[in-house]
Amino acid sequence: MILSRYERMIARRYMLPGRGERFIVLIAGFSLVAVMLGVAALVIVMSVMNGFRAELFDKIVGVNGHAVIQGIGGRLDDWQRVVAQARATPGVTSAVPLIEQPLMTSYNGRVEAVLVRGMRVSDIRSNATINRRVVTGSLSRLTAGSGNIAIGARLAESLGADIGSEISLISPQGQTTPFGTVPRIVSYRVAAVFEIGVYDYDKAYVVMPMADAQQLLMMGGSVGMVEVQTRDADRVGPILEPLRRQVAGDAVVSDWRQMNAQLFEALAVERVVMFTVLAIIILVAAFNIASSLIMLVRAKTRDIAILRTMGATRGAMIRIFMTVGTTIGVLGCLAGLVLGLVALFFRQGVVNAVQFVSGQNLWDPSIRFLTELPSKTDPVEVVVIVIMTLTMTFLATLYPAFKAASTDPVQVLRYD
């Protein structure tokens, strides 16, 4: 929309406060603030939701893989063949055998439920999710037969254990006696403490070499499952379909969507609901812009009539008032983007400050899954938010602009 020099001058004059027009300017200011807050809220909430999903996905998949091939009955005796078949499947990047078994642990009279995870030593050291998250100790001390293990940070806090502590793992699969099965209790030394960032994992995981896990659980040379990584997590189903047919009858293939379906579906629904609810703020701001422009047209009726008698066209009136409303929307949108990005940059500090002032724990890891507030801004979503905001504010200017253009100068100036 190209404006002439006098149209720009008049539009600029109408956006500045004049005598008897401060109330109109105040309403326009409220409209600008509403647009700013709506855009900022959308950017912040959508970025946090994206970050939440991305962090959960990276950490869940980083620990559990894109899919697992689980033996029927919890055992895979011929796991070497399954691993070879998985690695030969197009689209599969890795296949790692492992053991996962829920057990109990005790230390200094404290008892906690844990999830023992047995992995080959080479796989433990090459797992980036665990390696990058070691808080104290070293994973290099985890070797077969050493009696060393690594535990999650939250589990270490619950037990009061630290590096060098001897904790006991209790397995119900023990020796059978005339009086029943005696639980198997074996002591292990804590060699490393890691913090993945997902509360449930940090609270329960105990990582040990595969050979030690097989001995503890009396599994011989068997494993429990094979963890699979693919080139494309979103196409994990089609990629593993041939493998699913090959292992049918001996094992079951479950991908990350099936294992975490409820969680990720809930996040997807929440994203849509939050976007819709927060978009209403921008819609309300657009109505405020429309109301302020209608009031401005009413206040400037005589000026419009004079301009029309001096040769101003209806198109010029439309462009002037559309420029005024659109400018409010653009300024509010830019201010909202800046506010949203600044708030995201200092998001954890803001949460900590609010927690300190209110005395409430706003981000409890046991409820939120993650230990810190995540964020991941999607440029495409930001563009969509900007386009939606500008479209709403542009549409809000149409009625007031056409109302101004339809002013009849003869009727207005007849008795002046």
PDB file of N, CA, C and O in Angstrom, residues 41-85:
ATOM      1  N   ALA A  41       2.949 -13.983  24.263  1.00  0.00           N
ATOM      2  CA  ALA A  41       2.429 -15.203  24.895  1.00  0.00           C
ATOM      3  C   ALA A  41       2.468 -16.378  23.924  1.00  0.00           C
ATOM      4  O   ALA A  41       2.854 -17.503  24.296  1.00  0.00           O
ATOM      5  N   LEU A  42       2.077 -16.140  22.672  1.00  0.00           N
ATOM      6  CA  LEU A  42       2.107 -17.214  21.679  1.00  0.00           C
ATOM      7  C   LEU A  42       3.531 -17.705  21.423  1.00  0.00           C
ATOM      8  O   LEU A  42       3.791 -18.916  21.381  1.00  0.00           O
ATOM      9  N   VAL A  43       4.466 -16.774  21.258  1.00  0.00           N
ATOM     10  CA  VAL A  43       5.858 -17.157  20.998  1.00  0.00           C
ATOM     11  C   VAL A  43       6.427 -17.944  22.178  1.00  0.00           C
ATOM     12  O   VAL A  43       7.078 -18.989  22.004  1.00  0.00           O
ATOM     13  N   ILE A  44       6.175 -17.458  23.398  1.00  0.00           N
ATOM     14  CA  ILE A  44       6.716 -18.114  24.588  1.00  0.00           C
ATOM     15  C   ILE A  44       6.119 -19.499  24.763  1.00  0.00           C
ATOM     16  O   ILE A  44       6.843 -20.495  24.935  1.00  0.00           O
ATOM     17  N   VAL A  45       4.797 -19.598  24.718  1.00  0.00           N
ATOM     18  CA  VAL A  45       4.134 -20.876  24.978  1.00  0.00           C
ATOM     19  C   VAL A  45       4.470 -21.903  23.904  1.00  0.00           C
ATOM     20  O   VAL A  45       4.801 -23.061  24.210  1.00  0.00           O
ATOM     21  N   MET A  46       4.434 -21.507  22.629  1.00  0.00           N
ATOM     22  CA  MET A  46       4.729 -22.458  21.573  1.00  0.00           C
ATOM     23  C   MET A  46       6.190 -22.894  21.605  1.00  0.00           C
ATOM     24  O   MET A  46       6.502 -24.063  21.338  1.00  0.00           O
ATOM     25  N   SER A  47       7.093 -21.974  21.947  1.00  0.00           N
ATOM     26  CA  SER A  47       8.513 -22.348  22.053  1.00  0.00           C
ATOM     27  C   SER A  47       8.736 -23.314  23.206  1.00  0.00           C
ATOM     28  O   SER A  47       9.508 -24.274  23.086  1.00  0.00           O
ATOM     29  N   VAL A  48       8.080 -23.062  24.340  1.00  0.00           N
ATOM     30  CA  VAL A  48       8.223 -23.963  25.487  1.00  0.00           C
ATOM     31  C   VAL A  48       7.627 -25.335  25.167  1.00  0.00           C
ATOM     32  O   VAL A  48       8.218 -26.371  25.501  1.00  0.00           O
ATOM     33  N   MET A  49       6.469 -25.354  24.508  1.00  0.00           N
ATOM     34  CA  MET A  49       5.864 -26.634  24.139  1.00  0.00           C
ATOM     35  C   MET A  49       6.758 -27.400  23.169  1.00  0.00           C
ATOM     36  O   MET A  49       6.953 -28.611  23.312  1.00  0.00           O
ATOM     37  N   ASN A  50       7.324 -26.698  22.182  1.00  0.00           N
ATOM     38  CA  ASN A  50       8.249 -27.343  21.244  1.00  0.00           C
ATOM     39  C   ASN A  50       9.492 -27.856  21.966  1.00  0.00           C
ATOM     40  O   ASN A  50       9.982 -28.951  21.686  1.00  0.00           O
ATOM     41  N   GLY A  51      10.012 -27.025  22.877  1.00  0.00           N
ATOM     42  CA  GLY A  51      11.189 -27.441  23.641  1.00  0.00           C
ATOM     43  C   GLY A  51      10.901 -28.637  24.518  1.00  0.00           C
ATOM     44  O   GLY A  51      11.734 -29.546  24.662  1.00  0.00           O
ATOM     45  N   PHE A  52       9.721 -28.643  25.125  1.00  0.00           N
ATOM     46  CA  PHE A  52       9.334 -29.761  25.980  1.00  0.00           C
ATOM     47  C   PHE A  52       9.293 -31.062  25.174  1.00  0.00           C
ATOM     48  O   PHE A  52       9.828 -32.094  25.601  1.00  0.00           O
ATOM     49  N   ARG A  53       8.655 -31.003  24.000  1.00  0.00           N
ATOM     50  CA  ARG A  53       8.564 -32.200  23.166  1.00  0.00           C
ATOM     51  C   ARG A  53       9.942 -32.625  22.666  1.00  0.00           C
ATOM     52  O   ARG A  53      10.282 -33.824  22.681  1.00  0.00           O
ATOM     53  N   ALA A  54      10.745 -31.648  22.220  1.00  0.00           N
ATOM     54  CA  ALA A  54      12.068 -31.981  21.682  1.00  0.00           C
ATOM     55  C   ALA A  54      12.977 -32.576  22.753  1.00  0.00           C
ATOM     56  O   ALA A  54      13.683 -33.564  22.516  1.00  0.00           O
ATOM     57  N   GLU A  55      12.954 -31.975  23.967  1.00  0.00           N
ATOM     58  CA  GLU A  55      13.788 -32.488  25.051  1.00  0.00           C
ATOM     59  C   GLU A  55      13.357 -33.889  25.452  1.00  0.00           C
ATOM     60  O   GLU A  55      14.197 -34.777  25.652  1.00  0.00           O
ATOM     61  N   LEU A  56      12.048 -34.077  25.600  1.00  0.00           N
ATOM     62  CA  LEU A  56      11.561 -35.409  25.950  1.00  0.00           C
ATOM     63  C   LEU A  56      11.932 -36.427  24.881  1.00  0.00           C
ATOM     64  O   LEU A  56      12.394 -37.530  25.184  1.00  0.00           O
ATOM     65  N   PHE A  57      11.721 -36.037  23.622  1.00  0.00           N
ATOM     66  CA  PHE A  57      12.022 -36.967  22.528  1.00  0.00           C
ATOM     67  C   PHE A  57      13.506 -37.315  22.511  1.00  0.00           C
ATOM     68  O   PHE A  57      13.878 -38.496  22.417  1.00  0.00           O
ATOM     69  N   ASP A  58      14.369 -36.309  22.589  1.00  0.00           N
ATOM     70  CA  ASP A  58      15.816 -36.561  22.523  1.00  0.00           C
ATOM     71  C   ASP A  58      16.281 -37.458  23.656  1.00  0.00           C
ATOM     72  O   ASP A  58      17.093 -38.372  23.451  1.00  0.00           O
ATOM     73  N   LYS A  59      15.761 -37.204  24.865  1.00  0.00           N
ATOM     74  CA  LYS A  59      16.245 -37.963  26.018  1.00  0.00           C
ATOM     75  C   LYS A  59      15.621 -39.346  26.098  1.00  0.00           C
ATOM     76  O   LYS A  59      16.295 -40.318  26.449  1.00  0.00           O
ATOM     77  N   ILE A  60      14.334 -39.438  25.753  1.00  0.00           N
ATOM     78  CA  ILE A  60      13.693 -40.757  25.759  1.00  0.00           C
ATOM     79  C   ILE A  60      14.290 -41.635  24.662  1.00  0.00           C
ATOM     80  O   ILE A  60      14.643 -42.795  24.896  1.00  0.00           O
ATOM     81  N   VAL A  61      14.415 -41.078  23.454  1.00  0.00           N
ATOM     82  CA  VAL A  61      14.983 -41.838  22.342  1.00  0.00           C
ATOM     83  C   VAL A  61      16.467 -42.083  22.558  1.00  0.00           C
ATOM     84  O   VAL A  61      16.994 -43.143  22.194  1.00  0.00           O
ATOM     85  N   GLY A  62      17.168 -41.119  23.177  1.00  0.00           N
ATOM     86  CA  GLY A  62      18.588 -41.298  23.439  1.00  0.00           C
ATOM     87  C   GLY A  62      18.865 -42.445  24.380  1.00  0.00           C
ATOM     88  O   GLY A  62      19.910 -43.092  24.313  1.00  0.00           O
ATOM     89  N   VAL A  63      17.920 -42.724  25.277  1.00  0.00           N
ATOM     90  CA  VAL A  63      18.091 -43.822  26.230  1.00  0.00           C
ATOM     91  C   VAL A  63      17.467 -45.106  25.702  1.00  0.00           C
ATOM     92  O   VAL A  63      18.057 -46.182  25.806  1.00  0.00           O
ATOM     93  N   ASN A  64      16.289 -45.017  25.129  1.00  0.00           N
ATOM     94  CA  ASN A  64      15.539 -46.210  24.725  1.00  0.00           C
ATOM     95  C   ASN A  64      15.578 -46.508  23.236  1.00  0.00           C
ATOM     96  O   ASN A  64      15.040 -47.525  22.807  1.00  0.00           O
ATOM     97  N   GLY A  65      16.154 -45.629  22.426  1.00  0.00           N
ATOM     98  CA  GLY A  65      16.204 -45.865  20.998  1.00  0.00           C
ATOM     99  C   GLY A  65      14.885 -45.545  20.321  1.00  0.00           C
ATOM    100  O   GLY A  65      13.895 -45.198  20.963  1.00  0.00           O
ATOM    101  N   HIS A  66      14.878 -45.655  18.994  1.00  0.00           N
ATOM    102  CA  HIS A  66      13.660 -45.408  18.233  1.00  0.00           C
ATOM    103  C   HIS A  66      12.680 -46.574  18.359  1.00  0.00           C
ATOM    104  O   HIS A  66      11.472 -46.389  18.190  1.00  0.00           O
ATOM    105  N   ALA A  67      13.206 -47.759  18.647  1.00  0.00           N
ATOM    106  CA  ALA A  67      12.357 -48.939  18.811  1.00  0.00           C
ATOM    107  C   ALA A  67      13.133 -49.993  19.597  1.00  0.00           C
ATOM    108  O   ALA A  67      14.364 -49.926  19.702  1.00  0.00           O
ATOM    109  N   VAL A  68      12.399 -50.945  20.155  1.00  0.00           N
ATOM    110  CA  VAL A  68      13.030 -52.074  20.843  1.00  0.00           C
ATOM    111  C   VAL A  68      12.427 -53.364  20.328  1.00  0.00           C
ATOM    112  O   VAL A  68      11.230 -53.436  20.033  1.00  0.00           O
ATOM    113  N   ILE A  69      13.280 -54.374  20.200  1.00  0.00           N
ATOM    114  CA  ILE A  69      12.841 -55.721  19.842  1.00  0.00           C
ATOM    115  C   ILE A  69      12.906 -56.540  21.122  1.00  0.00           C
ATOM    116  O   ILE A  69      13.997 -56.873  21.597  1.00  0.00           O
ATOM    117  N   GLN A  70      11.761 -56.817  21.698  1.00  0.00           N
ATOM    118  CA  GLN A  70      11.694 -57.460  23.010  1.00  0.00           C
ATOM    119  C   GLN A  70      11.318 -58.926  22.852  1.00  0.00           C
ATOM    120  O   GLN A  70      10.345 -59.264  22.163  1.00  0.00           O
ATOM    121  N   GLY A  71      12.114 -59.759  23.482  1.00  0.00           N
ATOM    122  CA  GLY A  71      11.851 -61.189  23.399  1.00  0.00           C
ATOM    123  C   GLY A  71      10.575 -61.574  24.120  1.00  0.00           C
ATOM    124  O   GLY A  71      10.248 -61.012  25.175  1.00  0.00           O
ATOM    125  N   ILE A  72       9.857 -62.535  23.565  1.00  0.00           N
ATOM    126  CA  ILE A  72       8.640 -63.017  24.211  1.00  0.00           C
ATOM    127  C   ILE A  72       9.038 -63.755  25.485  1.00  0.00           C
ATOM    128  O   ILE A  72       9.887 -64.644  25.469  1.00  0.00           O
ATOM    129  N   GLY A  73       8.409 -63.369  26.602  1.00  0.00           N
ATOM    130  CA  GLY A  73       8.795 -63.925  27.890  1.00  0.00           C
ATOM    131  C   GLY A  73       9.935 -63.170  28.545  1.00  0.00           C
ATOM    132  O   GLY A  73      10.441 -63.584  29.596  1.00  0.00           O
ATOM    133  N   GLY A  74      10.366 -62.070  27.906  1.00  0.00           N
ATOM    134  CA  GLY A  74      11.413 -61.242  28.501  1.00  0.00           C
ATOM    135  C   GLY A  74      12.820 -61.723  28.224  1.00  0.00           C
ATOM    136  O   GLY A  74      13.775 -61.192  28.799  1.00  0.00           O
ATOM    137  N   ARG A  75      12.998 -62.714  27.320  1.00  0.00           N
ATOM    138  CA  ARG A  75      14.336 -63.237  27.027  1.00  0.00           C
ATOM    139  C   ARG A  75      14.524 -63.371  25.517  1.00  0.00           C
ATOM    140  O   ARG A  75      13.610 -63.779  24.798  1.00  0.00           O
ATOM    141  N   LEU A  76      15.721 -63.018  25.081  1.00  0.00           N
ATOM    142  CA  LEU A  76      16.139 -63.249  23.693  1.00  0.00           C
ATOM    143  C   LEU A  76      17.377 -64.135  23.739  1.00  0.00           C
ATOM    144  O   LEU A  76      18.489 -63.665  24.039  1.00  0.00           O
ATOM    145  N   ASP A  77      17.196 -65.435  23.471  1.00  0.00           N
ATOM    146  CA  ASP A  77      18.334 -66.349  23.530  1.00  0.00           C
ATOM    147  C   ASP A  77      19.225 -66.210  22.292  1.00  0.00           C
ATOM    148  O   ASP A  77      20.451 -66.186  22.397  1.00  0.00           O
ATOM    149  N   ASP A  78      18.581 -66.091  21.136  1.00  0.00           N
ATOM    150  CA  ASP A  78      19.339 -65.983  19.884  1.00  0.00           C
ATOM    151  C   ASP A  78      19.443 -64.514  19.474  1.00  0.00           C
ATOM    152  O   ASP A  78      19.087 -64.128  18.358  1.00  0.00           O
ATOM    153  N   TRP A  79      19.936 -63.683  20.384  1.00  0.00           N
ATOM    154  CA  TRP A  79      19.941 -62.246  20.142  1.00  0.00           C
ATOM    155  C   TRP A  79      20.968 -61.836  19.086  1.00  0.00           C
ATOM    156  O   TRP A  79      20.808 -60.813  18.433  1.00  0.00           O
ATOM    157  N   GLN A  80      22.041 -62.646  18.924  1.00  0.00           N
ATOM    158  CA  GLN A  80      23.025 -62.301  17.899  1.00  0.00           C
ATOM    159  C   GLN A  80      22.393 -62.306  16.508  1.00  0.00           C
ATOM    160  O   GLN A  80      22.680 -61.442  15.668  1.00  0.00           O
ATOM    161  N   ARG A  81      21.509 -63.271  16.247  1.00  0.00           N
ATOM    162  CA  ARG A  81      20.831 -63.329  14.953  1.00  0.00           C
ATOM    163  C   ARG A  81      19.900 -62.132  14.776  1.00  0.00           C
ATOM    164  O   ARG A  81      19.840 -61.531  13.696  1.00  0.00           O
ATOM    165  N   VAL A  82      19.186 -61.762  15.839  1.00  0.00           N
ATOM    166  CA  VAL A  82      18.269 -60.626  15.775  1.00  0.00           C
ATOM    167  C   VAL A  82      19.038 -59.332  15.515  1.00  0.00           C
ATOM    168  O   VAL A  82      18.614 -58.487  14.710  1.00  0.00           O
ATOM    169  N   VAL A  83      20.179 -59.172  16.186  1.00  0.00           N
ATOM    170  CA  VAL A  83      21.005 -57.983  15.974  1.00  0.00           C
ATOM    171  C   VAL A  83      21.488 -57.924  14.533  1.00  0.00           C
ATOM    172  O   VAL A  83      21.465 -56.858  13.883  1.00  0.00           O
ATOM    173  N   ALA A  84      21.907 -59.066  13.989  1.00  0.00           N
ATOM    174  CA  ALA A  84      22.380 -59.107  12.595  1.00  0.00           C
ATOM    175  C   ALA A  84      21.252 -58.769  11.624  1.00  0.00           C
ATOM    176  O   ALA A  84      21.454 -58.026  10.646  1.00  0.00           O
ATOM    177  N   GLN A  85      20.051 -59.283  11.876  1.00  0.00           N
ATOM    178  CA  GLN A  85      18.910 -58.972  11.016  1.00  0.00           C
ATOM    179  C   GLN A  85      18.548 -57.494  11.083  1.00  0.00           C
ATOM    180  O   GLN A  85      18.220 -56.880  10.061  1.00  0.00           O
TER     181      GLN A  85
END
